[in-house]
PDB file of C-alpha atoms in Angstrom:
ATOM      1  CA  UNK A 801      -7.943  -4.453  22.713  1.00 49.00           C
ATOM      2  CA  UNK A 802     -10.242  -3.294  25.684  1.00 47.00           C
ATOM      3  CA  UNK A 803     -10.887  -5.072  28.815  1.00 48.00           C
ATOM      4  CA  UNK A 804     -14.543  -5.530  30.330  1.00 49.00           C
ATOM      5  CA  UNK A 805     -15.066  -4.232  33.520  1.00 49.00           C
ATOM      6  CA  UNK A 806     -15.449  -7.028  36.043  1.00 46.00           C
ATOM      7  CA  UNK A 807     -18.743  -7.583  37.188  1.00 48.00           C
ATOM      8  CA  UNK A 808     -19.661  -6.073  33.773  1.00 48.00           C
ATOM      9  CA  UNK A 809     -23.447  -7.086  32.818  1.00 46.00           C
ATOM     10  CA  UNK A 810     -25.009  -7.611  29.197  1.00 42.00           C
ATOM     11  CA  UNK A 811     -28.544  -6.552  28.751  1.00 41.00           C
ATOM     12  CA  UNK A 812     -29.653  -9.602  26.328  1.00 40.00           C
ATOM     13  CA  UNK A 813     -32.524  -7.032  25.361  1.00 38.00           C
ATOM     14  CA  UNK A 814     -30.244  -3.845  23.664  1.00 37.00           C
ATOM     15  CA  UNK A 815     -29.951  -2.776  20.563  1.00 33.00           C
ATOM     16  CA  UNK A 816     -26.445  -4.225  19.948  1.00 38.00           C
ATOM     17  CA  UNK A 817     -27.577  -7.661  21.383  1.00 36.00           C
ATOM     18  CA  UNK A 818     -29.461  -8.097  18.278  1.00 36.00           C
ATOM     19  CA  UNK A 819     -27.422  -6.302  15.363  1.00 40.00           C
ATOM     20  CA  UNK A 820     -27.955  -8.633  12.060  1.00 37.00           C
ATOM     21  CA  UNK A 821     -24.265  -8.839  12.021  1.00 41.00           C
ATOM     22  CA  UNK A 822     -23.253  -9.714  15.368  1.00 46.00           C
ATOM     23  CA  UNK A 823     -22.743 -13.457  15.093  1.00 57.00           C
ATOM     24  CA  UNK A 824     -18.999 -14.401  14.074  1.00 64.00           C
ATOM     25  CA  UNK A 825     -18.735 -15.674  10.663  1.00 74.00           C
ATOM     26  CA  UNK A 826     -17.724 -19.841   9.960  1.00 78.00           C
ATOM     27  CA  UNK A 827     -14.652 -20.680   8.166  1.00 83.00           C
ATOM     28  CA  UNK A 828     -14.566 -22.625   4.947  1.00 89.00           C
ATOM     29  CA  UNK A 829     -11.853 -24.323   3.145  1.00 92.00           C
ATOM     30  CA  UNK A 830     -13.392 -25.474  -0.240  1.00 94.00           C
ATOM     31  CA  UNK A 831     -12.992 -28.792  -1.163  1.00 92.00           C
ATOM     32  CA  UNK A 832     -11.933 -30.744  -3.914  1.00 92.00           C
ATOM     33  CA  UNK A 833     -15.624 -31.084  -6.308  1.00 91.00           C
ATOM     34  CA  UNK A 834     -17.002 -31.081  -9.968  1.00 94.00           C
ATOM     35  CA  UNK A 835     -18.446 -27.823  -9.023  1.00 95.00           C
ATOM     36  CA  UNK A 836     -17.941 -24.887 -11.593  1.00 94.00           C
ATOM     37  CA  UNK A 837     -19.282 -21.862  -9.295  1.00 96.00           C
ATOM     38  CA  UNK A 838     -19.682 -21.017  -5.627  1.00 96.00           C
ATOM     39  CA  UNK A 839     -23.000 -21.603  -5.493  1.00 96.00           C
ATOM     40  CA  UNK A 840     -23.476 -24.768  -6.881  1.00 95.00           C
ATOM     41  CA  UNK A 841     -20.668 -25.948  -4.482  1.00 95.00           C
ATOM     42  CA  UNK A 842     -21.876 -24.707  -0.524  1.00 94.00           C
ATOM     43  CA  UNK A 843     -24.867 -25.972  -1.899  1.00 93.00           C
ATOM     44  CA  UNK A 844     -23.487 -29.554  -2.521  1.00 93.00           C
ATOM     45  CA  UNK A 845     -21.326 -29.048   0.746  1.00 89.00           C
ATOM     46  CA  UNK A 846     -24.808 -27.685   3.030  1.00 85.00           C
ATOM     47  CA  UNK A 847     -27.976 -29.507   1.072  1.00 85.00           C
ATOM     48  CA  UNK A 848     -30.062 -29.086   4.144  1.00 75.00           C
ATOM     49  CA  UNK A 849     -29.996 -25.254   3.882  1.00 81.00           C
ATOM     50  CA  UNK A 850     -31.666 -24.822   0.296  1.00 85.00           C
ATOM     51  CA  UNK A 851     -30.724 -23.085  -2.672  1.00 92.00           C
ATOM     52  CA  UNK A 852     -32.625 -19.790  -2.765  1.00 90.00           C
ATOM     53  CA  UNK A 853     -31.428 -19.130   0.552  1.00 84.00           C
ATOM     54  CA  UNK A 854     -27.567 -19.063  -0.382  1.00 91.00           C
ATOM     55  CA  UNK A 855     -28.176 -17.498  -3.228  1.00 92.00           C
ATOM     56  CA  UNK A 856     -30.137 -15.202  -1.319  1.00 88.00           C
ATOM     57  CA  UNK A 857     -27.052 -15.167   1.662  1.00 86.00           C
ATOM     58  CA  UNK A 858     -24.829 -14.106  -1.281  1.00 92.00           C
ATOM     59  CA  UNK A 859     -26.505 -11.163  -2.289  1.00 91.00           C
ATOM     60  CA  UNK A 860     -26.746 -10.192   1.145  1.00 87.00           C
ATOM     61  CA  UNK A 861     -22.901 -10.020   1.235  1.00 88.00           C
ATOM     62  CA  UNK A 862     -22.946 -12.748   4.224  1.00 85.00           C
ATOM     63  CA  UNK A 863     -20.884 -15.207   1.959  1.00 92.00           C
ATOM     64  CA  UNK A 864     -17.007 -13.510   2.257  1.00 92.00           C
ATOM     65  CA  UNK A 865     -13.289 -14.357   1.377  1.00 93.00           C
ATOM     66  CA  UNK A 866     -11.541 -14.944   4.293  1.00 90.00           C
ATOM     67  CA  UNK A 867      -8.273 -13.279   2.739  1.00 90.00           C
ATOM     68  CA  UNK A 868      -9.549  -9.884   2.505  1.00 89.00           C
ATOM     69  CA  UNK A 869     -13.444  -9.772   4.015  1.00 86.00           C
ATOM     70  CA  UNK A 870     -14.665  -9.079   0.630  1.00 92.00           C
ATOM     71  CA  UNK A 871     -18.053 -10.055  -0.456  1.00 93.00           C
ATOM     72  CA  UNK A 872     -17.929 -12.956  -2.727  1.00 95.00           C
ATOM     73  CA  UNK A 873     -20.982 -12.957  -5.639  1.00 96.00           C
ATOM     74  CA  UNK A 874     -22.804 -16.415  -6.492  1.00 95.00           C
ATOM     75  CA  UNK A 875     -21.668 -17.028  -9.521  1.00 95.00           C
ATOM     76  CA  UNK A 876     -17.771 -16.661  -9.114  1.00 95.00           C
ATOM     77  CA  UNK A 877     -15.752 -19.277 -10.096  1.00 96.00           C
ATOM     78  CA  UNK A 878     -15.249 -22.270  -7.657  1.00 96.00           C
ATOM     79  CA  UNK A 879     -11.894 -22.396  -6.611  1.00 94.00           C
ATOM     80  CA  UNK A 880     -10.657 -25.423  -4.473  1.00 94.00           C
ATOM     81  CA  UNK A 881      -8.595 -24.507  -1.297  1.00 93.00           C
ATOM     82  CA  UNK A 882     -10.305 -21.151  -0.830  1.00 94.00           C
ATOM     83  CA  UNK A 883     -11.011 -20.098   2.296  1.00 93.00           C
ATOM     84  CA  UNK A 884     -14.633 -18.182   3.118  1.00 93.00           C
ATOM     85  CA  UNK A 885     -16.714 -17.059   5.184  1.00 89.00           C
ATOM     86  CA  UNK A 886     -20.068 -17.587   5.987  1.00 85.00           C
ATOM     87  CA  UNK A 887     -22.680 -16.364   8.237  1.00 78.00           C
ATOM     88  CA  UNK A 888     -24.720 -18.868   9.792  1.00 74.00           C
ATOM     89  CA  UNK A 889     -28.676 -17.749  10.282  1.00 71.00           C
ATOM     90  CA  UNK A 890     -31.725 -19.713  12.165  1.00 66.00           C
ATOM     91  CA  UNK A 891     -35.048 -18.449  11.319  1.00 63.00           C
ATOM     92  CA  UNK A 892     -37.017 -17.613  14.584  1.00 70.00           C
ATOM     93  CA  UNK A 893     -33.653 -18.406  16.933  1.00 76.00           C
ATOM     94  CA  UNK A 894     -35.294 -18.372  20.493  1.00 80.00           C
ATOM     95  CA  UNK A 895     -34.382 -15.929  23.173  1.00 85.00           C
ATOM     96  CA  UNK A 896     -32.727 -16.283  26.130  1.00 90.00           C
ATOM     97  CA  UNK A 897     -33.739 -13.667  28.532  1.00 92.00           C
ATOM     98  CA  UNK A 898     -30.438 -14.315  31.361  1.00 94.00           C
ATOM     99  CA  UNK A 899     -27.345 -11.956  31.064  1.00 95.00           C
ATOM    100  CA  UNK A 900     -23.962 -12.999  31.225  1.00 96.00           C
ATOM    101  CA  UNK A 901     -21.608 -11.776  33.934  1.00 97.00           C
ATOM    102  CA  UNK A 902     -17.877 -10.855  33.450  1.00 97.00           C
ATOM    103  CA  UNK A 903     -15.808 -12.064  36.563  1.00 97.00           C
ATOM    104  CA  UNK A 904     -12.172 -11.265  34.817  1.00 97.00           C
ATOM    105  CA  UNK A 905     -10.847  -9.580  32.279  1.00 96.00           C
ATOM    106  CA  UNK A 906      -7.260  -9.267  31.408  1.00 96.00           C
ATOM    107  CA  UNK A 907      -5.468  -9.392  27.618  1.00 95.00           C
ATOM    108  CA  UNK A 908      -5.040 -12.954  27.459  1.00 96.00           C
ATOM    109  CA  UNK A 909      -8.149 -14.100  29.138  1.00 97.00           C
ATOM    110  CA  UNK A 910     -11.875 -13.494  29.480  1.00 97.00           C
ATOM    111  CA  UNK A 911     -13.864 -15.277  32.595  1.00 98.00           C
ATOM    112  CA  UNK A 912     -17.575 -14.981  32.480  1.00 98.00           C
ATOM    113  CA  UNK A 913     -20.499 -16.182  34.666  1.00 98.00           C
ATOM    114  CA  UNK A 914     -22.626 -18.203  31.823  1.00 98.00           C
ATOM    115  CA  UNK A 915     -26.076 -18.367  33.070  1.00 97.00           C
ATOM    116  CA  UNK A 916     -28.280 -21.255  32.598  1.00 97.00           C
ATOM    117  CA  UNK A 917     -30.054 -22.006  29.464  1.00 95.00           C
ATOM    118  CA  UNK A 918     -27.668 -20.170  27.453  1.00 94.00           C
ATOM    119  CA  UNK A 919     -25.283 -22.382  24.966  1.00 92.00           C
ATOM    120  CA  UNK A 920     -21.889 -21.492  25.188  1.00 93.00           C
ATOM    121  CA  UNK A 921     -21.042 -21.601  21.285  1.00 84.00           C
ATOM    122  CA  UNK A 922     -23.336 -21.503  18.135  1.00 76.00           C
ATOM    123  CA  UNK A 923     -25.104 -25.106  17.440  1.00 70.00           C
ATOM    124  CA  UNK A 924     -28.188 -26.279  16.058  1.00 65.00           C
ATOM    125  CA  UNK A 925     -31.052 -23.642  16.521  1.00 72.00           C
ATOM    126  CA  UNK A 926     -28.341 -21.065  18.355  1.00 73.00           C
ATOM    127  CA  UNK A 927     -26.872 -18.536  16.833  1.00 70.00           C
ATOM    128  CA  UNK A 928     -26.897 -15.036  18.265  1.00 74.00           C
ATOM    129  CA  UNK A 929     -27.938 -16.244  21.375  1.00 86.00           C
ATOM    130  CA  UNK A 930     -25.009 -18.198  22.751  1.00 89.00           C
ATOM    131  CA  UNK A 931     -22.155 -16.875  24.715  1.00 94.00           C
ATOM    132  CA  UNK A 932     -19.705 -16.441  22.291  1.00 91.00           C
ATOM    133  CA  UNK A 933     -22.121 -14.577  20.048  1.00 86.00           C
ATOM    134  CA  UNK A 934     -22.740 -11.756  22.724  1.00 90.00           C
ATOM    135  CA  UNK A 935     -19.406 -11.393  23.636  1.00 92.00           C
ATOM    136  CA  UNK A 936     -18.014 -11.286  20.220  1.00 86.00           C
ATOM    137  CA  UNK A 937     -20.783  -8.484  19.579  1.00 83.00           C
ATOM    138  CA  UNK A 938     -20.406  -6.901  22.587  1.00 87.00           C
ATOM    139  CA  UNK A 939     -16.231  -6.737  22.442  1.00 86.00           C
ATOM    140  CA  UNK A 940     -15.762  -6.815  18.889  1.00 84.00           C
ATOM    141  CA  UNK A 941     -13.074  -9.334  19.490  1.00 85.00           C
ATOM    142  CA  UNK A 942     -12.791 -12.116  15.815  1.00 75.00           C
ATOM    143  CA  UNK A 943     -10.390 -13.906  18.222  1.00 81.00           C
ATOM    144  CA  UNK A 944     -12.652 -14.562  21.210  1.00 89.00           C
ATOM    145  CA  UNK A 945     -12.738 -18.265  21.762  1.00 91.00           C
ATOM    146  CA  UNK A 946     -14.162 -20.667  24.874  1.00 94.00           C
ATOM    147  CA  UNK A 947     -11.477 -22.544  25.957  1.00 95.00           C
ATOM    148  CA  UNK A 948     -13.545 -25.621  27.143  1.00 94.00           C
ATOM    149  CA  UNK A 949     -17.361 -25.966  27.285  1.00 88.00           C
ATOM    150  CA  UNK A 950     -19.975 -26.077  29.375  1.00 93.00           C
ATOM    151  CA  UNK A 951     -23.737 -27.771  28.332  1.00 92.00           C
ATOM    152  CA  UNK A 952     -26.433 -24.939  27.569  1.00 93.00           C
ATOM    153  CA  UNK A 953     -28.104 -26.134  31.115  1.00 94.00           C
ATOM    154  CA  UNK A 954     -25.044 -25.701  33.060  1.00 97.00           C
ATOM    155  CA  UNK A 955     -24.711 -22.384  34.877  1.00 98.00           C
ATOM    156  CA  UNK A 956     -21.123 -21.044  36.346  1.00 98.00           C
ATOM    157  CA  UNK A 957     -17.814 -19.875  35.162  1.00 98.00           C
ATOM    158  CA  UNK A 958     -16.524 -20.279  30.965  1.00 98.00           C
ATOM    159  CA  UNK A 959     -12.778 -19.310  30.436  1.00 98.00           C
ATOM    160  CA  UNK A 960     -12.245 -17.396  27.153  1.00 97.00           C
ATOM    161  CA  UNK A 961      -9.544 -17.154  25.309  1.00 96.00           C
ATOM    162  CA  UNK A 962      -7.896 -13.500  23.474  1.00 95.00           C
ATOM    163  CA  UNK A 963      -5.517 -13.500  21.267  1.00 93.00           C
ATOM    164  CA  UNK A 964      -4.680 -16.568  19.205  1.00 90.00           C
ATOM    165  CA  UNK A 965      -0.427 -16.498  20.258  1.00 94.00           C
ATOM    166  CA  UNK A 966      -1.535 -17.418  23.349  1.00 95.00           C
ATOM    167  CA  UNK A 967      -4.449 -20.107  23.341  1.00 95.00           C
ATOM    168  CA  UNK A 968      -2.560 -23.229  22.994  1.00 95.00           C
ATOM    169  CA  UNK A 969      -1.207 -22.820  25.832  1.00 97.00           C
ATOM    170  CA  UNK A 970      -4.271 -22.646  27.781  1.00 97.00           C
ATOM    171  CA  UNK A 971      -5.857 -24.891  26.001  1.00 95.00           C
ATOM    172  CA  UNK A 972      -3.134 -27.758  26.648  1.00 96.00           C
ATOM    173  CA  UNK A 973      -4.034 -26.927  30.600  1.00 96.00           C
ATOM    174  CA  UNK A 974      -7.213 -29.081  30.088  1.00 94.00           C
ATOM    175  CA  UNK A 975      -6.139 -31.394  27.465  1.00 93.00           C
ATOM    176  CA  UNK A 976      -2.786 -32.513  29.932  1.00 95.00           C
ATOM    177  CA  UNK A 977      -5.685 -31.873  33.085  1.00 94.00           C
ATOM    178  CA  UNK A 978      -3.899 -29.342  34.965  1.00 96.00           C
ATOM    179  CA  UNK A 979      -6.718 -27.307  35.672  1.00 96.00           C
ATOM    180  CA  UNK A 980      -9.168 -27.891  38.801  1.00 97.00           C
ATOM    181  CA  UNK A 981     -12.580 -27.378  38.549  1.00 97.00           C
ATOM    182  CA  UNK A 982     -15.463 -27.563  40.678  1.00 98.00           C
ATOM    183  CA  UNK A 983     -19.027 -27.858  40.183  1.00 98.00           C
ATOM    184  CA  UNK A 984     -21.786 -27.660  43.044  1.00 98.00           C
ATOM    185  CA  UNK A 985     -25.032 -29.757  42.188  1.00 98.00           C
ATOM    186  CA  UNK A 986     -27.843 -30.423  43.946  1.00 98.00           C
ATOM    187  CA  UNK A 987     -29.502 -33.816  43.667  1.00 98.00           C
ATOM    188  CA  UNK A 988     -31.327 -36.167  46.139  1.00 98.00           C
ATOM    189  CA  UNK A 989     -29.907 -37.679  49.220  1.00 98.00           C
ATOM    190  CA  UNK A 990     -27.780 -40.929  49.348  1.00 98.00           C
ATOM    191  CA  UNK A 991     -27.227 -41.898  52.763  1.00 97.00           C
ATOM    192  CA  UNK A 992     -26.270 -45.562  52.237  1.00 97.00           C
ATOM    193  CA  UNK A 993     -23.293 -44.252  50.726  1.00 98.00           C
ATOM    194  CA  UNK A 994     -20.006 -43.077  52.011  1.00 97.00           C
ATOM    195  CA  UNK A 995     -18.294 -39.885  51.105  1.00 98.00           C
ATOM    196  CA  UNK A 996     -16.154 -38.907  49.624  1.00 98.00           C
ATOM    197  CA  UNK A 997     -16.479 -41.404  46.888  1.00 98.00           C
ATOM    198  CA  UNK A 998     -15.143 -41.779  43.036  1.00 98.00           C
ATOM    199  CA  UNK A 999     -17.221 -42.729  40.153  1.00 98.00           C
ATOM    200  CA  UNK A1000     -15.406 -44.210  37.184  1.00 98.00           C
ATOM    201  CA  UNK A1001     -17.439 -45.766  34.411  1.00 98.00           C
ATOM    202  CA  UNK A1002     -17.194 -45.628  30.481  1.00 98.00           C
ATOM    203  CA  UNK A1003     -19.555 -43.535  29.307  1.00 97.00           C
ATOM    204  CA  UNK A1004     -20.925 -43.654  24.903  1.00 95.00           C
ATOM    205  CA  UNK A1005     -23.165 -42.263  23.293  1.00 91.00           C
ATOM    206  CA  UNK A1006     -26.655 -43.116  23.858  1.00 89.00           C
ATOM    207  CA  UNK A1007     -29.740 -43.053  22.276  1.00 86.00           C
ATOM    208  CA  UNK A1008     -31.420 -40.523  21.356  1.00 85.00           C
ATOM    209  CA  UNK A1009     -28.295 -39.549  20.132  1.00 80.00           C
ATOM    210  CA  UNK A1010     -28.455 -36.340  21.979  1.00 85.00           C
ATOM    211  CA  UNK A1011     -27.811 -38.678  25.364  1.00 92.00           C
ATOM    212  CA  UNK A1012     -24.935 -40.350  26.671  1.00 94.00           C
ATOM    213  CA  UNK A1013     -24.725 -43.201  28.816  1.00 95.00           C
ATOM    214  CA  UNK A1014     -22.842 -45.320  30.701  1.00 96.00           C
ATOM    215  CA  UNK A1015     -21.719 -48.760  29.179  1.00 95.00           C
ATOM    216  CA  UNK A1016     -19.436 -51.982  30.118  1.00 96.00           C
ATOM    217  CA  UNK A1017     -16.259 -51.976  29.254  1.00 96.00           C
ATOM    218  CA  UNK A1018     -12.802 -49.971  30.565  1.00 97.00           C
ATOM    219  CA  UNK A1019     -13.563 -46.531  32.069  1.00 97.00           C
ATOM    220  CA  UNK A1020     -13.167 -43.278  30.442  1.00 97.00           C
ATOM    221  CA  UNK A1021     -14.571 -41.059  33.000  1.00 97.00           C
ATOM    222  CA  UNK A1022     -14.090 -40.343  36.451  1.00 98.00           C
ATOM    223  CA  UNK A1023     -15.452 -37.632  38.837  1.00 98.00           C
ATOM    224  CA  UNK A1024     -14.695 -37.444  42.708  1.00 98.00           C
ATOM    225  CA  UNK A1025     -18.110 -36.537  44.804  1.00 98.00           C
ATOM    226  CA  UNK A1026     -18.139 -35.080  48.521  1.00 98.00           C
ATOM    227  CA  UNK A1027     -21.108 -33.812  50.081  1.00 98.00           C
ATOM    228  CA  UNK A1028     -21.096 -30.592  51.322  1.00 98.00           C
ATOM    229  CA  UNK A1029     -24.660 -29.590  53.085  1.00 98.00           C
ATOM    230  CA  UNK A1030     -27.397 -32.263  53.830  1.00 97.00           C
ATOM    231  CA  UNK A1031     -31.261 -30.975  53.936  1.00 96.00           C
ATOM    232  CA  UNK A1032     -34.059 -33.343  54.407  1.00 94.00           C
ATOM    233  CA  UNK A1033     -35.059 -33.115  50.607  1.00 95.00           C
ATOM    234  CA  UNK A1034     -32.074 -32.482  48.964  1.00 97.00           C
ATOM    235  CA  UNK A1035     -28.039 -32.650  49.702  1.00 98.00           C
ATOM    236  CA  UNK A1036     -25.701 -30.455  48.107  1.00 98.00           C
ATOM    237  CA  UNK A1037     -22.731 -32.121  46.361  1.00 98.00           C
ATOM    238  CA  UNK A1038     -19.576 -31.066  45.416  1.00 98.00           C
ATOM    239  CA  UNK A1039     -18.230 -32.351  41.812  1.00 98.00           C
ATOM    240  CA  UNK A1040     -15.111 -32.626  40.854  1.00 98.00           C
ATOM    241  CA  UNK A1041     -14.309 -33.909  37.547  1.00 97.00           C
ATOM    242  CA  UNK A1042     -11.399 -35.728  36.423  1.00 95.00           C
ATOM    243  CA  UNK A1043     -12.107 -36.098  32.414  1.00 95.00           C
ATOM    244  CA  UNK A1044     -14.369 -34.166  30.438  1.00 93.00           C
ATOM    245  CA  UNK A1045     -17.350 -36.485  28.750  1.00 94.00           C
ATOM    246  CA  UNK A1046     -20.251 -35.104  27.514  1.00 93.00           C
ATOM    247  CA  UNK A1047     -22.604 -34.704  30.284  1.00 96.00           C
ATOM    248  CA  UNK A1048     -20.308 -36.680  33.014  1.00 97.00           C
ATOM    249  CA  UNK A1049     -21.546 -34.968  36.169  1.00 98.00           C
ATOM    250  CA  UNK A1050     -25.702 -36.027  35.325  1.00 97.00           C
ATOM    251  CA  UNK A1051     -24.517 -38.956  33.953  1.00 97.00           C
ATOM    252  CA  UNK A1052     -22.434 -40.024  37.089  1.00 98.00           C
ATOM    253  CA  UNK A1053     -24.940 -38.626  39.243  1.00 98.00           C
ATOM    254  CA  UNK A1054     -27.764 -40.494  37.958  1.00 97.00           C
ATOM    255  CA  UNK A1055     -25.812 -43.928  38.016  1.00 96.00           C
ATOM    256  CA  UNK A1056     -25.557 -43.046  41.606  1.00 97.00           C
ATOM    257  CA  UNK A1057     -29.615 -42.734  42.169  1.00 96.00           C
ATOM    258  CA  UNK A1058     -29.253 -39.305  42.646  1.00 97.00           C
ATOM    259  CA  UNK A1059     -30.281 -37.619  39.262  1.00 97.00           C
ATOM    260  CA  UNK A1060     -29.309 -33.583  39.362  1.00 98.00           C
ATOM    261  CA  UNK A1061     -32.507 -31.667  40.069  1.00 97.00           C
ATOM    262  CA  UNK A1062     -34.210 -29.792  36.716  1.00 95.00           C
ATOM    263  CA  UNK A1063     -32.378 -32.345  34.702  1.00 95.00           C
ATOM    264  CA  UNK A1064     -34.224 -33.124  31.976  1.00 91.00           C
ATOM    265  CA  UNK A1065     -32.372 -35.896  30.035  1.00 92.00           C
ATOM    266  CA  UNK A1066     -30.690 -38.026  33.311  1.00 93.00           C
ATOM    267  CA  UNK A1067     -32.970 -40.160  34.171  1.00 83.00           C
ATOM    268  CA  UNK A1068     -34.653 -39.775  30.906  1.00 68.00           C
ATOM    269  CA  UNK A1069     -37.958 -38.087  30.632  1.00 56.00           C
ATOM    270  CA  UNK A1070     -40.754 -37.991  28.197  1.00 39.00           C
ATOM    271  CA  UNK A1071     -40.217 -34.578  26.724  1.00 45.00           C
ATOM    272  CA  UNK A1072     -37.601 -34.446  23.657  1.00 45.00           C
ATOM    273  CA  UNK A1073     -34.502 -32.032  22.822  1.00 46.00           C
ATOM    274  CA  UNK A1074     -36.438 -30.096  20.573  1.00 44.00           C
ATOM    275  CA  UNK A1075     -38.871 -29.107  23.715  1.00 50.00           C
ATOM    276  CA  UNK A1076     -38.886 -25.452  24.626  1.00 57.00           C
ATOM    277  CA  UNK A1077     -37.161 -24.561  28.002  1.00 71.00           C
ATOM    278  CA  UNK A1078     -39.137 -24.171  30.788  1.00 84.00           C
ATOM    279  CA  UNK A1079     -36.962 -20.914  32.399  1.00 90.00           C
ATOM    280  CA  UNK A1080     -38.528 -21.890  35.983  1.00 89.00           C
ATOM    281  CA  UNK A1081     -37.082 -25.121  36.048  1.00 92.00           C
ATOM    282  CA  UNK A1082     -33.264 -24.788  35.794  1.00 96.00           C
ATOM    283  CA  UNK A1083     -30.657 -27.714  36.476  1.00 97.00           C
ATOM    284  CA  UNK A1084     -29.244 -27.389  39.488  1.00 98.00           C
ATOM    285  CA  UNK A1085     -25.426 -27.870  38.514  1.00 98.00           C
ATOM    286  CA  UNK A1086     -23.045 -24.689  38.297  1.00 98.00           C
ATOM    287  CA  UNK A1087     -19.220 -24.699  37.595  1.00 98.00           C
ATOM    288  CA  UNK A1088     -18.573 -22.647  40.567  1.00 98.00           C
ATOM    289  CA  UNK A1089     -14.654 -22.527  40.551  1.00 98.00           C
ATOM    290  CA  UNK A1090     -11.520 -22.891  38.238  1.00 98.00           C
ATOM    291  CA  UNK A1091      -7.996 -22.941  39.803  1.00 98.00           C
ATOM    292  CA  UNK A1092      -4.549 -23.223  37.605  1.00 98.00           C
ATOM    293  CA  UNK A1093      -1.260 -22.463  37.206  1.00 98.00           C
ATOM    294  CA  UNK A1094      -1.067 -19.614  34.421  1.00 97.00           C
ATOM    295  CA  UNK A1095       1.411 -21.082  31.834  1.00 97.00           C
ATOM    296  CA  UNK A1096       2.354 -17.921  30.738  1.00 96.00           C
ATOM    297  CA  UNK A1097       4.066 -15.923  33.801  1.00 95.00           C
ATOM    298  CA  UNK A1098       3.284 -18.819  36.636  1.00 96.00           C
ATOM    299  CA  UNK A1099       1.255 -17.725  38.307  1.00 96.00           C
ATOM    300  CA  UNK A1100      -1.811 -19.505  40.554  1.00 97.00           C
ATOM    301  CA  UNK A1101      -5.186 -18.341  39.054  1.00 97.00           C
ATOM    302  CA  UNK A1102      -8.306 -18.930  40.535  1.00 98.00           C
ATOM    303  CA  UNK A1103     -11.442 -17.662  39.811  1.00 98.00           C
ATOM    304  CA  UNK A1104     -14.611 -18.584  41.660  1.00 98.00           C
ATOM    305  CA  UNK A1105     -18.758 -18.197  40.010  1.00 98.00           C
ATOM    306  CA  UNK A1106     -20.929 -15.236  41.876  1.00 97.00           C
ATOM    307  CA  UNK A1107     -23.913 -17.247  40.997  1.00 96.00           C
ATOM    308  CA  UNK A1108     -25.918 -19.811  43.520  1.00 91.00           C
ATOM    309  CA  UNK A1109     -27.453 -23.256  42.650  1.00 90.00           C
TER     310      UNK A1109
END
């Protein structure tokens, strides 16, 4: 397994970045159903994708047998339980003109500084322009997988597993809260509050569907907030999430009365999710450091981002 050098940048405009077979495939085990051929089955499973689009994907070899990587025929018999691989495709996918940087690499882990605006994994209108897809096509490692997620708007450290055998041990660090995460945020001053403080609240899905909100009820989220520096117009805060709810830091800072600078959603602005990003106005939130005891060798691991707010 090749180990990329630390601090290695990636040129998102390089020829390899746009390789047509670059994104990793998605996996599907065919569920029970009345379909006689594969084309009918996948069309029923993914009704938002037109029949002709699926037919064309089969013809280009973009639907494979997961056992041997063999291209499947659209007219092949539908077999319940068969695992297939298919490649998600998005027309006119926006390009993210910022590069990630390798912070650390060994045989088990890859630590990467993610730029603002780049999603970690394929979702919605982004497939090739994601951190995972970029790394997979750089190093051709099908087992590469993120151990946690950052919002596309947030910059900073993302930890990747490079081996299936050790992945569960590292995933347990996050599940069992045995990893210390420190974020930096730039937000308006809060002179009336005493720091450090602990924000605990219940966070639930809000409206529109892509937003979260604080609600009444038992707390399911917790963030420790400290002040790092105090400027006349904005303060730098250190944020330590105890839990990992979606948009937790953004929701908590907005609820305290200091929405993070550059935040398009908290408080909710007039712009919608599908609007084009303004690359000149990034969210001032950075995943600055990760610290944990390695579950395999017992050594202390600490990684720090090279990015600035």
